[in-house]
Short mmCIF file of C-alpha atoms and ligand atoms in Angstrom, two decimals:
data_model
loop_
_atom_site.label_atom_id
_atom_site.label_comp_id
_atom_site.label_asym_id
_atom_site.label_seq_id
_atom_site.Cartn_x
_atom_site.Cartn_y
_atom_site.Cartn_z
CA UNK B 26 78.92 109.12 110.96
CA UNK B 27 77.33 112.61 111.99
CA UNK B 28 80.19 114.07 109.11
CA UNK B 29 79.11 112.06 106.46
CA UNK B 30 75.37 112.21 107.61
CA UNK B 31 75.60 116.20 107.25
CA UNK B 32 76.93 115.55 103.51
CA UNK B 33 75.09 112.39 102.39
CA UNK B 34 72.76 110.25 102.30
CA UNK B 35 73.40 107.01 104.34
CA UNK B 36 72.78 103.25 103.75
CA UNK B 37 74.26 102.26 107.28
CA UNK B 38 74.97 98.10 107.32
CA UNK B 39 74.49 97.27 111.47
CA UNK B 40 74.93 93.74 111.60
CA UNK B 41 77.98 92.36 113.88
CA UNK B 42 79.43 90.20 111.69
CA UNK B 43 80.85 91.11 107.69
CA UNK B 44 77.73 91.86 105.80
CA UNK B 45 77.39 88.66 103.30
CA UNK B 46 78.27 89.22 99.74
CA UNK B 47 74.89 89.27 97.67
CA UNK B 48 73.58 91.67 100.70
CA UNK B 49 76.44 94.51 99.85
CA UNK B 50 76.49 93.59 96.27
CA UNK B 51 72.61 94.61 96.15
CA UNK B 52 73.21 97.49 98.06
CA UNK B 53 76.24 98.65 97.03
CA UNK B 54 74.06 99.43 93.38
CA UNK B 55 73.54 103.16 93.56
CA UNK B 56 75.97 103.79 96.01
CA UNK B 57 78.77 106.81 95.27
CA UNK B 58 81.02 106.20 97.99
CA UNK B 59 81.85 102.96 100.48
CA UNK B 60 83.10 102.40 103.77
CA UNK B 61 84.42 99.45 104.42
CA UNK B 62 86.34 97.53 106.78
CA UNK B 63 89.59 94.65 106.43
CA UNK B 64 86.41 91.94 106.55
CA UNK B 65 84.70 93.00 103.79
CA UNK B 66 85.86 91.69 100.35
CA UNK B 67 85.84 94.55 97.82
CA UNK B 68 86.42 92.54 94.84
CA UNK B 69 85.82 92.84 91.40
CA UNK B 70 82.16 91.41 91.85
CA UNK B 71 81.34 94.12 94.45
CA UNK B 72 83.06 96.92 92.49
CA UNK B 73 81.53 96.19 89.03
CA UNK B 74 78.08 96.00 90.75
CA UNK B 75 78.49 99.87 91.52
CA UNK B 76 78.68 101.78 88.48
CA UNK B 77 78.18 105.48 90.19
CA UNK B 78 81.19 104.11 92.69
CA UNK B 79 83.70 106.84 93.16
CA UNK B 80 85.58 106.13 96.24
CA UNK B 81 86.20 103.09 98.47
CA UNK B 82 87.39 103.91 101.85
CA UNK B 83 88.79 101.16 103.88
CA UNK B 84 89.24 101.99 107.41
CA UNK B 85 91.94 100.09 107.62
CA UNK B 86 95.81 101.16 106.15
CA UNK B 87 96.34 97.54 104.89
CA UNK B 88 93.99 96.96 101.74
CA UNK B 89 94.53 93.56 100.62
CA UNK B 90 90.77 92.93 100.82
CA UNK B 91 90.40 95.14 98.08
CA UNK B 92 91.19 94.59 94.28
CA UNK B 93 92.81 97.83 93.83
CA UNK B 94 93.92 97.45 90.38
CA UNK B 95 89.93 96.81 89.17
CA UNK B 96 89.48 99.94 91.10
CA UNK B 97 91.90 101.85 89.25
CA UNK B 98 91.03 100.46 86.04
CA UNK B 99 87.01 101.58 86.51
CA UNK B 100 88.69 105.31 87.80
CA UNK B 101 87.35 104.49 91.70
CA UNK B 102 89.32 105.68 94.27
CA UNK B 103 91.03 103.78 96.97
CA UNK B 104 91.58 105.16 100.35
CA UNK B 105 93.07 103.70 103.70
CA UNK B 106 94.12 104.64 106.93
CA UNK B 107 97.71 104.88 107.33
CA UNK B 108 99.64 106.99 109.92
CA UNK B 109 96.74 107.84 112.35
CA UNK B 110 97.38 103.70 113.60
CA UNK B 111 101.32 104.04 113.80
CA UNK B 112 101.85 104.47 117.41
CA UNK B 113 99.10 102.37 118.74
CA UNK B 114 100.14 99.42 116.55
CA UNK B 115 104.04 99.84 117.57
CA UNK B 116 102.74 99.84 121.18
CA UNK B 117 100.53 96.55 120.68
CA UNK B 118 103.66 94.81 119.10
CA UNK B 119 105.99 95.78 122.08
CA UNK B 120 103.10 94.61 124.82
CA UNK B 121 103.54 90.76 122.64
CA UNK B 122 106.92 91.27 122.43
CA UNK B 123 106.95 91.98 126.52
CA UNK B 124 104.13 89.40 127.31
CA UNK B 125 105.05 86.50 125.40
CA UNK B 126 109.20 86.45 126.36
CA UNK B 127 107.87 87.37 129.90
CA UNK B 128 105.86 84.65 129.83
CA UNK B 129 102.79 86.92 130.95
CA UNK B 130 99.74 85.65 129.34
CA UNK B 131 100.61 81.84 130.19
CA UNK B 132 101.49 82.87 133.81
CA UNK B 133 98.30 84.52 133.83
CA UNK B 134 96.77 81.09 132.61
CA UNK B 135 98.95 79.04 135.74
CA UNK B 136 97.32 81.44 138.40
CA UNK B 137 93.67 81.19 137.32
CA UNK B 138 94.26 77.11 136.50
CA UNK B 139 94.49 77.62 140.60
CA UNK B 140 98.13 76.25 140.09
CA UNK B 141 100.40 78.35 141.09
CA UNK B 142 102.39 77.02 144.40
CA UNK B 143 104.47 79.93 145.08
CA UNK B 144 107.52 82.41 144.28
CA UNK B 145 110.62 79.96 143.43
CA UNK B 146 113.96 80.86 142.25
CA UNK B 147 113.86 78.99 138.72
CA UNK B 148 109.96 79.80 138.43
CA UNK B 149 108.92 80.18 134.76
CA UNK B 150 112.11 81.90 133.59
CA UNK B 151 111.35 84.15 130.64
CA UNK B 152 114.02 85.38 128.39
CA UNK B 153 115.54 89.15 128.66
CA UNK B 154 115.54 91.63 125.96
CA UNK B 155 118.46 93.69 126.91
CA UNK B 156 120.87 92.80 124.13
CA UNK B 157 119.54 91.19 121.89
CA UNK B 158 118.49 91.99 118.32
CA UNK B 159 114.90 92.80 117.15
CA UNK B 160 114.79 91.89 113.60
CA UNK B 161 112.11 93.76 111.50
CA UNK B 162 110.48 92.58 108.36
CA UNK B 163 109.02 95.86 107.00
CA UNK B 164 110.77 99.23 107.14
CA UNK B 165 107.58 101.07 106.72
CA UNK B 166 105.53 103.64 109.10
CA UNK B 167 105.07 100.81 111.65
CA UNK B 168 108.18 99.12 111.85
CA UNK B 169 109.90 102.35 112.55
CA UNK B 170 107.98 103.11 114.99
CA UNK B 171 108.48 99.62 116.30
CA UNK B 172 112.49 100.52 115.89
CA UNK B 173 111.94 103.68 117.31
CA UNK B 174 110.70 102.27 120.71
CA UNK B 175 113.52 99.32 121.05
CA UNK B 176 116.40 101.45 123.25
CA UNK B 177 114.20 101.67 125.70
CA UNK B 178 114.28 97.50 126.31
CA UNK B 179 118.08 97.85 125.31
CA UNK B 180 117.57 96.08 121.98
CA UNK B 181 119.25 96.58 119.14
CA UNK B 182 117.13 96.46 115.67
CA UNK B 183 118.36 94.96 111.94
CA UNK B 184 116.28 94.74 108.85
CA UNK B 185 117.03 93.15 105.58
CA UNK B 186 118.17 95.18 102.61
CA UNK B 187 117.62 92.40 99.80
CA UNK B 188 113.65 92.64 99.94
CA UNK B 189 112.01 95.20 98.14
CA UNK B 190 109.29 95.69 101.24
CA UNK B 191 111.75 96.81 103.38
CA UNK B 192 114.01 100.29 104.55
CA UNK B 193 112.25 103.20 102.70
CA UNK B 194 112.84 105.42 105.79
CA UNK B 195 111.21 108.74 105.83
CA UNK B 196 113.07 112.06 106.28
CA UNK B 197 110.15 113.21 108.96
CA UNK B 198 109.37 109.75 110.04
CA UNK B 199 110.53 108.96 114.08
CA UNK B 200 113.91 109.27 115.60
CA UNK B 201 115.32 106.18 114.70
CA UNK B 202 117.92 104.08 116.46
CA UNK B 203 121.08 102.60 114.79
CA UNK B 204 119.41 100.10 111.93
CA UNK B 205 121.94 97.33 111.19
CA UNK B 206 120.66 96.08 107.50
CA UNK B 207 121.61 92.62 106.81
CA UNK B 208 120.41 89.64 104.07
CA UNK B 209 117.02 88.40 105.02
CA UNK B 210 118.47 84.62 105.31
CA UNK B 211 121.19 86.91 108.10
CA UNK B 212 117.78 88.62 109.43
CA UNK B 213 115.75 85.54 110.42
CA UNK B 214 119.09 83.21 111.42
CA UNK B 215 120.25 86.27 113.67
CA UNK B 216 117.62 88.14 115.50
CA UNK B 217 115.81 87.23 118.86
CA UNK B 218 112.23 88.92 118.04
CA UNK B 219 111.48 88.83 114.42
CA UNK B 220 108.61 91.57 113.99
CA UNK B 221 106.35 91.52 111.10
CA UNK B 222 105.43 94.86 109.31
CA UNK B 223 104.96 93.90 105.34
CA UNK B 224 101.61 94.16 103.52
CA UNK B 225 100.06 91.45 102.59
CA UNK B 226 100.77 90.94 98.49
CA UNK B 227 101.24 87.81 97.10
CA UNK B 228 105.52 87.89 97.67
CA UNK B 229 104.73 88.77 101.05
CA UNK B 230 102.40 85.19 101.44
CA UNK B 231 103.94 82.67 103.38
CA UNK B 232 107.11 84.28 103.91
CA UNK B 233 107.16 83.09 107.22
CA UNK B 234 107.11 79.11 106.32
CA UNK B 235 108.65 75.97 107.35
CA UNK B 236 112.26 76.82 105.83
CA UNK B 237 111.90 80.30 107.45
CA UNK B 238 110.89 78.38 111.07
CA UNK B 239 113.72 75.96 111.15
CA UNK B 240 116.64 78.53 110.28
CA UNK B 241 115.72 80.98 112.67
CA UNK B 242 117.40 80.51 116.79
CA UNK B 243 115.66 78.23 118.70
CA UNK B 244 115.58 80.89 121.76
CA UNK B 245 114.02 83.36 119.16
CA UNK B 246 110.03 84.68 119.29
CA UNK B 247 108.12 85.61 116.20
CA UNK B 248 105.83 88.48 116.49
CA UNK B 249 103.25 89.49 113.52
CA UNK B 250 100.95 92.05 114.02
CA UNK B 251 100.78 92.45 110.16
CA UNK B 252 98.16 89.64 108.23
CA UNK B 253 97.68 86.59 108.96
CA UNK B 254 98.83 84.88 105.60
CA UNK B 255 102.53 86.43 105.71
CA UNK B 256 103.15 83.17 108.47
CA UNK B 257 102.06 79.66 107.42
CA UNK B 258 99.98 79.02 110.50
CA UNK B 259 100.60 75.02 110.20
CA UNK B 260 104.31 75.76 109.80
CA UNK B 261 104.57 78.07 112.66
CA UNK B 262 102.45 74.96 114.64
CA UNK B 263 104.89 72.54 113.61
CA UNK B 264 107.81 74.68 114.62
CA UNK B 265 106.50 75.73 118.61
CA UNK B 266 105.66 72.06 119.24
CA UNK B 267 109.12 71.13 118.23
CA UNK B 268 110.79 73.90 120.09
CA UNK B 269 112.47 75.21 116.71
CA UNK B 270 111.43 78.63 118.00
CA UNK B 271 110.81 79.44 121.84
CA UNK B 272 107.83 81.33 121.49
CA UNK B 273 105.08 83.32 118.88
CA UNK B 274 102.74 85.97 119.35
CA UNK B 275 99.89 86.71 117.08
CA UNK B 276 97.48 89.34 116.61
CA UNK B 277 96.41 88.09 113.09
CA UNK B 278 95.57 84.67 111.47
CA UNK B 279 95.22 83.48 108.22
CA UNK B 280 91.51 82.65 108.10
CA UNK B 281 90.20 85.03 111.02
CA UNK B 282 88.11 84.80 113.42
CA UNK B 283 89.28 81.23 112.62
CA UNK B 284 92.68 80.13 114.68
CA UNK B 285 94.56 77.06 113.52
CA UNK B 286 93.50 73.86 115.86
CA UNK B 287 97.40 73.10 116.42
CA UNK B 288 98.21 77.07 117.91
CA UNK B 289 95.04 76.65 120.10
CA UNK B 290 96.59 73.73 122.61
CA UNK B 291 100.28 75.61 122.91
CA UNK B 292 101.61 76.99 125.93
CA UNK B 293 104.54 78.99 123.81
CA UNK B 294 102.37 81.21 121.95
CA UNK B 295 99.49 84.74 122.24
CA UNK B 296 96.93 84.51 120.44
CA UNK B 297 95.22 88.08 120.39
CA UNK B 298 92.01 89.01 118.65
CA UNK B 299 93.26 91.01 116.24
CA UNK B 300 93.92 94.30 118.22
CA UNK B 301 97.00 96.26 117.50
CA UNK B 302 94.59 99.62 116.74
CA UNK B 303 92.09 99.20 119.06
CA UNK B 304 92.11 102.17 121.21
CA UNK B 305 89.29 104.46 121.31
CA UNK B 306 91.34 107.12 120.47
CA UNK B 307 93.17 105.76 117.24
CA UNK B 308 89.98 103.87 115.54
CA UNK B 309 88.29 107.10 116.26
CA UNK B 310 90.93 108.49 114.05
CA UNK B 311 90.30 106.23 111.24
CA UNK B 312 87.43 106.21 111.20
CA UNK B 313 87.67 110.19 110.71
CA UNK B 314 90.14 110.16 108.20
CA UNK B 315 87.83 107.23 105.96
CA UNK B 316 84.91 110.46 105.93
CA UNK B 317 87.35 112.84 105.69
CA UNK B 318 88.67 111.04 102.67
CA UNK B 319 85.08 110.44 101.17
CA UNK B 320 83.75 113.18 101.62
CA UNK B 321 86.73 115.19 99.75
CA UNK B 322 86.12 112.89 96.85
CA UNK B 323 82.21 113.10 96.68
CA UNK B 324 83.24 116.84 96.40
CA UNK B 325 85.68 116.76 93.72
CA UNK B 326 88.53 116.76 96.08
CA UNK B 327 91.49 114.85 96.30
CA UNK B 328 91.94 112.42 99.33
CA UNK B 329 93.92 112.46 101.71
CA UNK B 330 95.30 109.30 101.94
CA UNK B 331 95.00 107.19 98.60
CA UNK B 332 96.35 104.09 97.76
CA UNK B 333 95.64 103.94 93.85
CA UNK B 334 95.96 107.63 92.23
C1 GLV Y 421 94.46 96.56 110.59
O1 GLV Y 421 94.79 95.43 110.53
C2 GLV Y 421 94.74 97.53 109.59
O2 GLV Y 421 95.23 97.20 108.50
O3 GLV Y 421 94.46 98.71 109.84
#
């Protein structure tokens, strides 16, 4: 904020919840740059009501709540936040991946429920990850860094070569483990974690649905730290309560804050608030690179990190 307030003049929207459409469509108007977050709809409405518009920075890297194309088309820039979340997103995924074969979160549950009787030798048993495979859906930034991290819980990682979201691995990206690529159908049938890492586009929608759910292991956990709409929430219901999969854990929903009514009552599944960047430190760093990006652009600059040039 002090950045952009030393540049610019700022219209600064305080409310706690997504400013309401017609409220950033009227004041949006005169406006030659936006901030915005993954709540905010930046659609062709909002854009067309801005005809000075010359950047929109999402402080976010996944954009899906922007029409990017429009954007393009009217010669407005599109900026995210990729890279600066990386690490703290890999980390997030590994703590679900820990907590929910551990059991952690529902043990948690058990102790403050006041029912916890004592240390027993076949007392909620999780499941190990020492050998066994992590299978990742989405080769990018993220799921390498997701790779990158998996010797050190002796897993070893596969991703699927016949999607055209996955394995575009980056000469100066991490060091990166063996990667065993595989079909998708072999991905999902084989792997113990499945990790989600894919934008959200509309082939990425409901990849994870009921067909998905009932070939993958029945001992296997589905992770997705990714958007909400890449799992079919009612699906993934279906398929804990029949114990087609042993466990889920989920940092993103499909209609957030909103979580499906059937995920709510299960045992076998984290539900987390949307968190996989939320350290001070990283959305500090976004939030940085969104001004950095703007103000570059309000000064005839190129940004940093665009998404549509
Ligand atoms: C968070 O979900 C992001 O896309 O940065």
């Amino acid at each position: 904020m002090s950045r952009l307030r030393e540049a610019c003049e700022i219209d600064l929207y305080t409310g706690d919840r997504a400013i309401a459409r017609s409220e950033l469509i009227d004041r949006v108007r005169e406006k030659q740059g936006l901030v915005c977050l993954l709540t905010d709809q930046i659609d062709r409405g909002v854009i067309d009501a801005a005809p000075s518009l010359r950047i929109i920075a999402n402080i976010a890297v996944g954009y899906n709540n922007i029409d990017v194309e429009h954007a393009r088309v009217r010669g407005i820039v599109v900026t995210n936040t990729p890279d600066v979340l990386t690490e703290a997103t890999a980390d997030f995924t590994w703590g679900l991946i820990l907590a929910i074969t551990r059991r952690i979160v529902e043990g948690d549950r058990l102790v403050r429920r006041g029912e916890w009787k004592g240390w027993a030798l076949d007392f909620m048993l999780g499941s190990e990850l020492r050998g066994k495979r992590l299978g990742i859906i989405g080769m990018g930034r993220i799921g390498q860094a997701v790779a990158a991290r998996a010797p050190a819980f002796g897993m070893a990682v596969a991703t699927s070569s016949d999607r055209p979201f996955t394995a575009r691995l980056r000469p100066e990206g991490p060091d990166l483990p063996k990667i065993a690529s595989v079909s998708f159908d072999e991905l999902i049938t084989t792997s113990h974690v499945l990790t989600i890492h894919v934008p959200l586009t509309g082939e990425t929608t409901h990849l994870i649905d009921a067909r998905v759910l009932a070939r993958m292991r029945r001992s296997a956990y589905l992770v997705n730290t990714s958007r909400g709409p890449v799992v079919d929430e009612a699906a993934l219901g279906w398929a804990l309560r029949e114990g087609l999969i042993a466990g889920a854990a989920l940092d993103v929903y499909e209609r957030e804050p909103e979580v499906h009514r059937d995920l709510l009552g299960l045992e076998n599944v984290i539900l987390a608030p949307h968190l996989a960047s939320a350290t001070i430190e990283t959305r500090t760093a976004m939030a940085d690179l969104a001004a950095t990006n703007v103000l570059r652009v309000l000064a005839g600059d190129q940004p940093l990190t665009p998404v549509n040039l």
